[in-house]
CSV table of C-alpha atoms in Angstrom, one decimal:
chain,number,residue,atom,x,y,z
O,246,MET,CA,-5.1,19.5,39.1
O,247,GLY,CA,-6.1,21.5,36.1
O,248,ARG,CA,-7.8,18.5,33.7
O,249,PHE,CA,-9.5,17.2,37.2
O,250,ILE,CA,-11.0,20.5,37.6
O,251,THR,CA,-11.9,20.7,34.5
O,252,ARG,CA,-13.8,17.6,34.1
O,253,ARG,CA,-15.6,18.4,37.7
O,254,LEU,CA,-16.7,21.8,36.0
O,255,LEU,CA,-18.0,19.9,33.2
O,256,LEU,CA,-19.8,17.1,34.5
O,257,THR,CA,-21.5,20.1,36.4
O,258,ILE,CA,-23.6,20.7,33.5
O,259,PRO,CA,-25.6,17.2,33.5
O,260,VAL,CA,-26.1,17.5,37.2
O,261,LEU,CA,-27.6,20.8,37.1
O,262,ILE,CA,-29.7,20.1,34.4
O,263,GLY,CA,-31.0,16.7,36.1
O,264,ALA,CA,-31.4,18.3,39.4
O,265,SER,CA,-33.8,21.2,37.8
O,266,PHE,CA,-35.4,18.4,36.2
O,267,LEU,CA,-36.2,16.8,39.3
O,268,ILE,CA,-37.0,20.1,41.1
O,269,PHE,CA,-39.7,20.7,38.1
O,270,ALA,CA,-41.2,17.7,38.3
O,271,MET,CA,-41.9,17.6,42.0
O,272,VAL,CA,-43.2,21.4,41.5
O,273,TYR,CA,-45.3,20.6,38.8
O,274,ALA,CA,-46.9,17.4,40.7
O,275,LEU,CA,-48.2,19.5,43.5
O,276,PRO,CA,-51.9,19.6,43.7
O,277,GLY,CA,-54.0,22.3,43.2
O,278,ASP,CA,-54.5,25.7,40.7
O,279,PRO,CA,-51.7,28.1,41.7
O,280,ILE,CA,-53.4,31.1,39.7
O,281,ARG,CA,-56.9,30.3,42.0
O,282,ALA,CA,-54.6,30.0,45.0
O,283,LEU,CA,-53.0,33.3,43.9
O,284,ALA,CA,-56.6,34.9,43.5
O,285,GLY,CA,-57.8,33.7,47.3
O,286,ASP,CA,-61.4,34.0,48.2
O,287,ARG,CA,-62.1,36.7,45.8
O,288,PRO,CA,-62.4,34.3,42.2
O,289,LEU,CA,-60.9,35.7,39.2
O,290,ALA,CA,-62.8,36.3,36.3
O,291,PRO,CA,-62.4,33.6,33.8
O,292,ALA,CA,-60.6,35.7,31.1
O,293,VAL,CA,-57.7,36.5,34.0
O,294,VAL,CA,-57.2,33.0,34.8
O,295,ALA,CA,-56.8,32.4,31.0
O,296,GLN,CA,-54.6,35.5,30.7
O,297,LEU,CA,-52.5,34.5,33.7
O,298,ARG,CA,-52.2,30.8,32.7
O,299,ALA,CA,-51.3,31.1,28.8
O,300,GLN,CA,-48.4,33.8,30.4
O,301,TYR,CA,-47.1,31.5,32.8
O,302,ASN,CA,-47.3,28.7,30.5
O,303,LEU,CA,-49.0,26.8,32.9
O,304,ASP,CA,-51.5,25.3,30.2
O,305,ASP,CA,-48.6,24.0,28.6
O,306,PRO,CA,-47.7,20.2,29.0
O,307,PHE,CA,-44.9,19.2,31.6
O,308,LEU,CA,-41.9,18.4,29.4
O,309,VAL,CA,-42.9,21.9,26.7
O,310,GLN,CA,-43.0,24.0,30.1
O,311,TYR,CA,-39.7,22.4,31.5
O,312,VAL,CA,-38.3,23.1,27.9
O,313,LYS,CA,-39.2,26.8,28.1
O,314,TYR,CA,-38.0,27.1,31.5
O,315,VAL,CA,-34.4,26.0,30.9
O,316,GLY,CA,-34.4,27.9,27.2
O,317,GLY,CA,-34.8,31.2,29.5
O,318,LEU,CA,-32.4,29.8,31.8
O,319,LEU,CA,-29.9,29.4,29.3
O,320,GLN,CA,-30.4,33.1,28.6
O,321,GLY,CA,-30.1,33.8,32.2
O,322,ASP,CA,-33.7,34.3,32.6
O,323,PHE,CA,-34.6,32.4,35.9
O,324,GLY,CA,-38.4,33.5,35.0
O,325,THR,CA,-40.8,35.3,36.9
O,326,ASP,CA,-42.9,34.7,40.7
O,327,PHE,CA,-46.7,35.7,40.2
O,328,ALA,CA,-46.3,39.1,41.6
O,329,GLY,CA,-44.2,39.8,37.9
O,330,ARG,CA,-40.9,40.3,39.8
O,331,PRO,CA,-37.9,38.6,38.2
O,332,VAL,CA,-36.9,35.2,40.3
O,333,LEU,CA,-33.1,36.8,39.7
O,334,ASP,CA,-33.7,39.7,41.3
O,335,THR,CA,-35.3,37.7,44.2
O,336,ILE,CA,-32.1,35.6,44.6
O,337,SER,CA,-29.8,39.0,44.7
O,338,GLN,CA,-31.6,40.1,47.5
O,339,ARG,CA,-31.9,37.3,49.6
O,340,LEU,CA,-28.9,35.6,49.2
O,341,PRO,CA,-26.7,37.8,51.2
O,342,VAL,CA,-28.9,37.0,54.2
O,343,THR,CA,-28.1,33.1,53.8
O,344,VAL,CA,-24.9,33.4,52.7
O,345,ARG,CA,-23.9,35.4,55.9
O,346,LEU,CA,-26.0,33.0,58.1
O,347,THR,CA,-24.6,30.2,56.2
O,348,ILE,CA,-20.4,31.7,57.2
O,349,VAL,CA,-21.8,32.3,60.7
O,350,ALA,CA,-23.0,28.4,61.1
O,351,ILE,CA,-19.8,27.3,59.6
O,352,VAL,CA,-17.3,29.0,61.9
O,353,PHE,CA,-19.5,27.7,64.8
O,354,GLU,CA,-19.1,24.4,63.2
O,355,ALA,CA,-15.8,24.9,62.3
O,356,VAL,CA,-14.1,26.2,65.3
O,357,ILE,CA,-16.0,25.1,68.5
O,358,GLY,CA,-16.8,21.5,66.8
O,359,ILE,CA,-13.1,21.2,65.7
O,360,ALA,CA,-12.1,22.3,69.4
O,361,ALA,CA,-14.1,20.2,71.4
O,362,GLY,CA,-12.8,17.5,69.0
O,363,VAL,CA,-9.7,17.6,69.3
O,364,LEU,CA,-9.4,18.1,73.3
O,365,SER,CA,-11.3,15.3,73.9
O,366,GLY,CA,-9.7,12.9,71.3
O,367,LEU,CA,-6.8,14.3,73.5
O,368,ARG,CA,-8.4,13.4,76.7
O,369,ARG,CA,-10.2,10.1,76.3
O,370,ASN,CA,-12.5,9.3,79.4
O,371,SER,CA,-11.9,12.2,80.9
O,372,PHE,CA,-14.4,14.4,82.5
O,373,PHE,CA,-14.3,16.8,79.3
O,374,ASP,CA,-14.6,13.7,76.9
O,375,ASN,CA,-17.4,13.0,78.6
O,376,LEU,CA,-19.5,16.2,78.5
O,377,VAL,CA,-18.8,16.6,74.6
O,378,LEU,CA,-20.5,13.1,74.4
O,379,VAL,CA,-23.4,13.9,76.2
O,380,SER,CA,-23.5,17.4,74.5
O,381,THR,CA,-23.5,16.2,71.4
O,382,THR,CA,-25.6,13.2,71.7
O,383,LEU,CA,-28.1,16.2,73.2
O,384,LEU,CA,-27.6,18.8,70.3
O,385,VAL,CA,-28.4,15.6,67.8
O,386,SER,CA,-31.3,14.1,69.4
O,387,VAL,CA,-33.3,17.5,69.9
O,388,PRO,CA,-34.6,18.9,66.5
O,389,VAL,CA,-33.5,22.2,64.8
O,390,PHE,CA,-36.7,24.0,65.2
O,391,VAL,CA,-37.0,22.9,68.7
O,392,PHE,CA,-33.3,23.8,69.6
O,393,GLY,CA,-34.3,27.4,68.0
O,394,PHE,CA,-37.1,28.1,70.1
O,395,VAL,CA,-35.5,27.7,73.2
O,396,ALA,CA,-32.4,29.3,72.5
O,397,GLN,CA,-34.8,32.3,71.3
O,398,TYR,CA,-36.7,32.0,74.3
O,399,LEU,CA,-33.8,31.8,76.8
O,400,PHE,CA,-30.9,33.8,75.0
O,401,GLY,CA,-33.0,36.2,73.3
O,402,TYR,CA,-36.4,37.0,75.4
O,403,LYS,CA,-35.3,35.8,78.9
O,404,LEU,CA,-31.5,36.7,79.2
O,405,ASP,CA,-31.9,39.6,76.2
O,406,LEU,CA,-28.6,38.8,75.0
O,407,PHE,CA,-29.4,38.3,71.2
O,408,PRO,CA,-31.6,39.7,68.9
O,409,ILE,CA,-34.5,37.3,68.3
O,410,ALA,CA,-35.7,38.0,64.7
O,411,GLY,CA,-34.5,40.4,61.8
O,412,ILE,CA,-31.5,41.6,60.6
O,413,ASN,CA,-31.2,45.2,62.0
O,414,ASP,CA,-28.5,44.4,64.2
O,415,GLY,CA,-26.1,43.2,61.3
O,416,TRP,CA,-23.8,40.6,61.9
O,417,TYR,CA,-25.2,40.6,65.5
O,418,SER,CA,-28.6,39.1,64.3
O,419,TYR,CA,-26.9,35.8,62.6
O,420,LEU,CA,-25.0,35.2,65.6
O,421,LEU,CA,-27.8,32.9,67.5
O,422,PRO,CA,-29.7,31.8,64.2
O,423,GLY,CA,-26.1,30.7,63.3
O,424,LEU,CA,-25.4,29.0,66.5
O,425,VAL,CA,-28.8,27.0,65.9
O,426,LEU,CA,-28.3,26.1,62.4
O,427,ALA,CA,-25.2,24.8,63.4
O,428,SER,CA,-25.8,23.3,66.5
O,429,LEU,CA,-26.4,19.5,64.7
O,430,SER,CA,-23.1,20.2,62.0
O,431,MET,CA,-21.5,20.9,65.4
O,432,ALA,CA,-21.7,18.2,67.1
O,433,TYR,CA,-21.2,16.1,63.6
O,434,VAL,CA,-18.2,17.2,63.6
O,435,ALA,CA,-16.9,17.3,67.5
O,436,ARG,CA,-17.8,13.7,67.2
O,437,LEU,CA,-15.9,13.2,64.0
O,438,THR,CA,-12.5,15.0,65.0
O,439,ARG,CA,-12.5,13.3,68.2
O,440,SER,CA,-12.6,9.8,66.5
O,441,ALA,CA,-10.1,11.0,64.0
O,442,VAL,CA,-7.4,12.2,66.6
O,443,SER,CA,-8.0,9.4,69.0
O,444,GLU,CA,-7.0,6.9,66.5
O,445,ALA,CA,-4.2,9.3,64.8
O,446,MET,CA,-2.5,9.6,68.2
O,447,ALA,CA,-2.3,5.4,68.5
O,448,ALA,CA,-0.6,5.1,65.1
O,449,ASP,CA,2.6,3.7,64.4
O,450,TYR,CA,4.1,7.4,63.0
O,451,ILE,CA,2.8,8.8,66.2
O,452,ARG,CA,4.7,7.0,68.6
O,453,THR,CA,8.0,6.8,66.1
O,454,ALA,CA,7.8,10.5,66.7
O,455,ARG,CA,7.2,10.5,70.3
O,456,ALA,CA,10.6,7.8,70.3
O,457,LYS,CA,12.7,10.6,68.5
O,458,GLY,CA,12.1,13.4,70.7
O,459,VAL,CA,9.9,15.3,68.9
O,460,GLY,CA,7.5,17.7,71.1
O,461,TYR,CA,3.7,16.8,72.1
O,462,ARG,CA,2.6,20.1,70.5
O,463,ARG,CA,4.4,19.4,67.2
O,464,ILE,CA,2.8,16.1,67.5
O,465,VAL,CA,-0.7,17.3,67.8
O,466,LEU,CA,-0.2,19.8,64.9
O,467,ARG,CA,2.3,18.7,62.5
O,468,HIS,CA,1.4,15.1,62.5
O,469,ALA,CA,-2.2,13.8,64.3
O,470,LEU,CA,-4.3,16.8,63.6
O,471,ARG,CA,-3.6,17.6,59.9
O,472,ASN,CA,-4.0,13.6,59.1
O,473,SER,CA,-7.2,13.6,61.0
O,474,MET,CA,-8.7,17.1,59.3
O,475,ILE,CA,-9.2,15.1,55.5
O,476,PRO,CA,-12.7,13.5,57.0
O,477,VAL,CA,-13.3,16.4,58.9
O,478,VAL,CA,-12.8,18.7,55.8
O,479,THR,CA,-15.1,16.5,53.6
O,480,PHE,CA,-17.9,16.8,56.3
O,481,ILE,CA,-17.7,20.2,56.5
O,482,GLY,CA,-16.9,21.1,52.7
O,483,ALA,CA,-20.3,19.0,51.9
O,484,ASP,CA,-22.8,20.2,54.8
O,485,ILE,CA,-22.0,23.9,53.2
O,486,GLY,CA,-24.5,22.9,51.0
O,487,ALA,CA,-26.7,21.1,53.5
O,488,LEU,CA,-26.8,24.3,55.6
O,489,LEU,CA,-27.8,26.5,52.7
O,490,GLY,CA,-30.7,24.0,52.2
O,491,GLY,CA,-31.5,23.8,56.0
O,492,ALA,CA,-31.7,27.1,56.4
O,493,ILE,CA,-35.0,26.8,55.5
O,494,VAL,CA,-36.3,26.2,59.0
O,495,THR,CA,-33.6,28.6,60.7
O,496,GLU,CA,-34.9,31.6,58.8
O,497,SER,CA,-38.5,30.6,59.6
O,498,VAL,CA,-37.8,30.6,63.1
O,499,PHE,CA,-35.6,33.7,63.3
O,500,ASN,CA,-37.5,35.5,60.5
O,501,LEU,CA,-34.7,36.1,58.6
O,502,PRO,CA,-35.4,37.3,54.8
O,503,GLY,CA,-33.0,35.1,52.9
O,504,LEU,CA,-33.7,32.3,50.5
O,505,GLY,CA,-34.9,29.8,52.4
O,506,ARG,CA,-37.7,31.8,53.9
O,507,ALA,CA,-38.3,32.6,49.6
O,508,ILE,CA,-38.5,28.6,48.7
O,509,PHE,CA,-40.9,28.3,51.7
O,510,ASP,CA,-43.3,31.3,50.7
O,511,ALA,CA,-42.9,30.1,47.3
O,512,VAL,CA,-43.8,26.1,47.9
O,513,GLN,CA,-46.9,27.4,50.1
O,514,ARG,CA,-47.7,29.9,46.8
O,515,GLN,CA,-46.7,27.0,44.3
O,516,GLU,CA,-44.4,29.2,42.7
O,517,GLY,CA,-42.4,26.2,40.4
O,518,ALA,CA,-39.9,29.2,38.8
O,519,VAL,CA,-38.8,30.5,42.3
O,520,VAL,CA,-38.6,27.1,44.1
O,521,VAL,CA,-36.8,25.6,40.9
O,522,GLY,CA,-34.1,28.6,40.0
O,523,ILE,CA,-33.3,28.8,43.7
O,524,VAL,CA,-32.9,25.0,44.6
O,525,THR,CA,-30.9,24.7,41.3
O,526,LEU,CA,-28.3,27.5,42.7
O,527,MET,CA,-27.8,26.0,46.0
O,528,VAL,CA,-27.2,22.1,44.0
O,529,PHE,CA,-24.1,24.3,42.1
O,530,PHE,CA,-23.1,25.9,45.6
O,531,TYR,CA,-23.1,22.1,46.6
O,532,ILE,CA,-21.0,20.7,43.6
O,533,PHE,CA,-18.5,23.9,43.9
O,534,PHE,CA,-18.0,23.3,47.5
O,535,ASN,CA,-17.3,19.3,47.2
O,536,LEU,CA,-14.7,20.4,44.1
O,537,VAL,CA,-13.3,22.8,47.3
O,538,VAL,CA,-13.0,19.7,49.4
O,539,ASP,CA,-11.4,17.4,46.6
O,540,VAL,CA,-9.2,20.3,45.7
O,541,LEU,CA,-7.9,20.8,49.6
O,542,TYR,CA,-7.2,16.9,50.0
O,543,ALA,CA,-3.9,17.1,48.1
O,544,LEU,CA,-3.1,20.2,50.3
O,545,LEU,CA,-3.4,18.3,53.6
O,546,ASP,CA,-2.3,14.9,52.6
O,547,PRO,CA,0.6,15.3,49.5
O,548,ARG,CA,0.1,11.4,49.0
O,549,ILE,CA,-3.2,12.7,46.9
O,550,ARG,CA,-2.9,12.9,43.5
O,551,TYR,CA,-5.0,13.9,40.4
O,552,GLU,CA,-4.2,13.2,37.4
């Protein structure tokens, strides 16, 4: 297991370099001049424009800009935005907001999705099973930003149950946006758990356990549910990285000052250092949580071993 983890961590290095290169290339390919966009309607003096372009290496060829950026990155320098603020300061300020939002979304996704999927899988073709199928189909069909505006209007404005913007109410501020962010994943987890539990309950080892007189609750918890969790854990682990990136829409709808909102604002201002730094960090999180999922495989299924 130790050698497996070491190999995966070493493979992270070329993956991060490749991801940062692709992200940097896409930002570089954006049309327009970020310095002129920064000036707005008031044109800057040519000397000031030349100074800013030299300061941010905008006159250099693409590969030269990228090599300089990676050189600074290896020294812990994520670059600066056009306001002169270090990108690392922006990340340290906004990362806790996105992490809290993702934690709330993962809790909703795991608890509600798995519970609904297990009950639906154990009661196939029942009223509850049909209700889960209809509701998950609805969640998958509705875009996240539409569901966000509807939830904001209904639960925040009309019923006044949750805050509709900002983070002034602590963790309570994250409940509604967390539910919105988790809505699509929650539907997939419920469907995946339902299929896995239904398949496990029809397996031969379950019939053998019943023939031996094992109690129904133990059959479900110790045998069916444990074996059904492998694909669910795979999806949830991979989905953490997707939730971090998908927070862009949710944070914009609920006006949360997180990393997603920072990326959205940086793309509009064409601040390549901010976009590359934050997205590269999200890629690292995605790789890390996939490694955690692979380790959990061995805990859920003793037959799985890594050499």
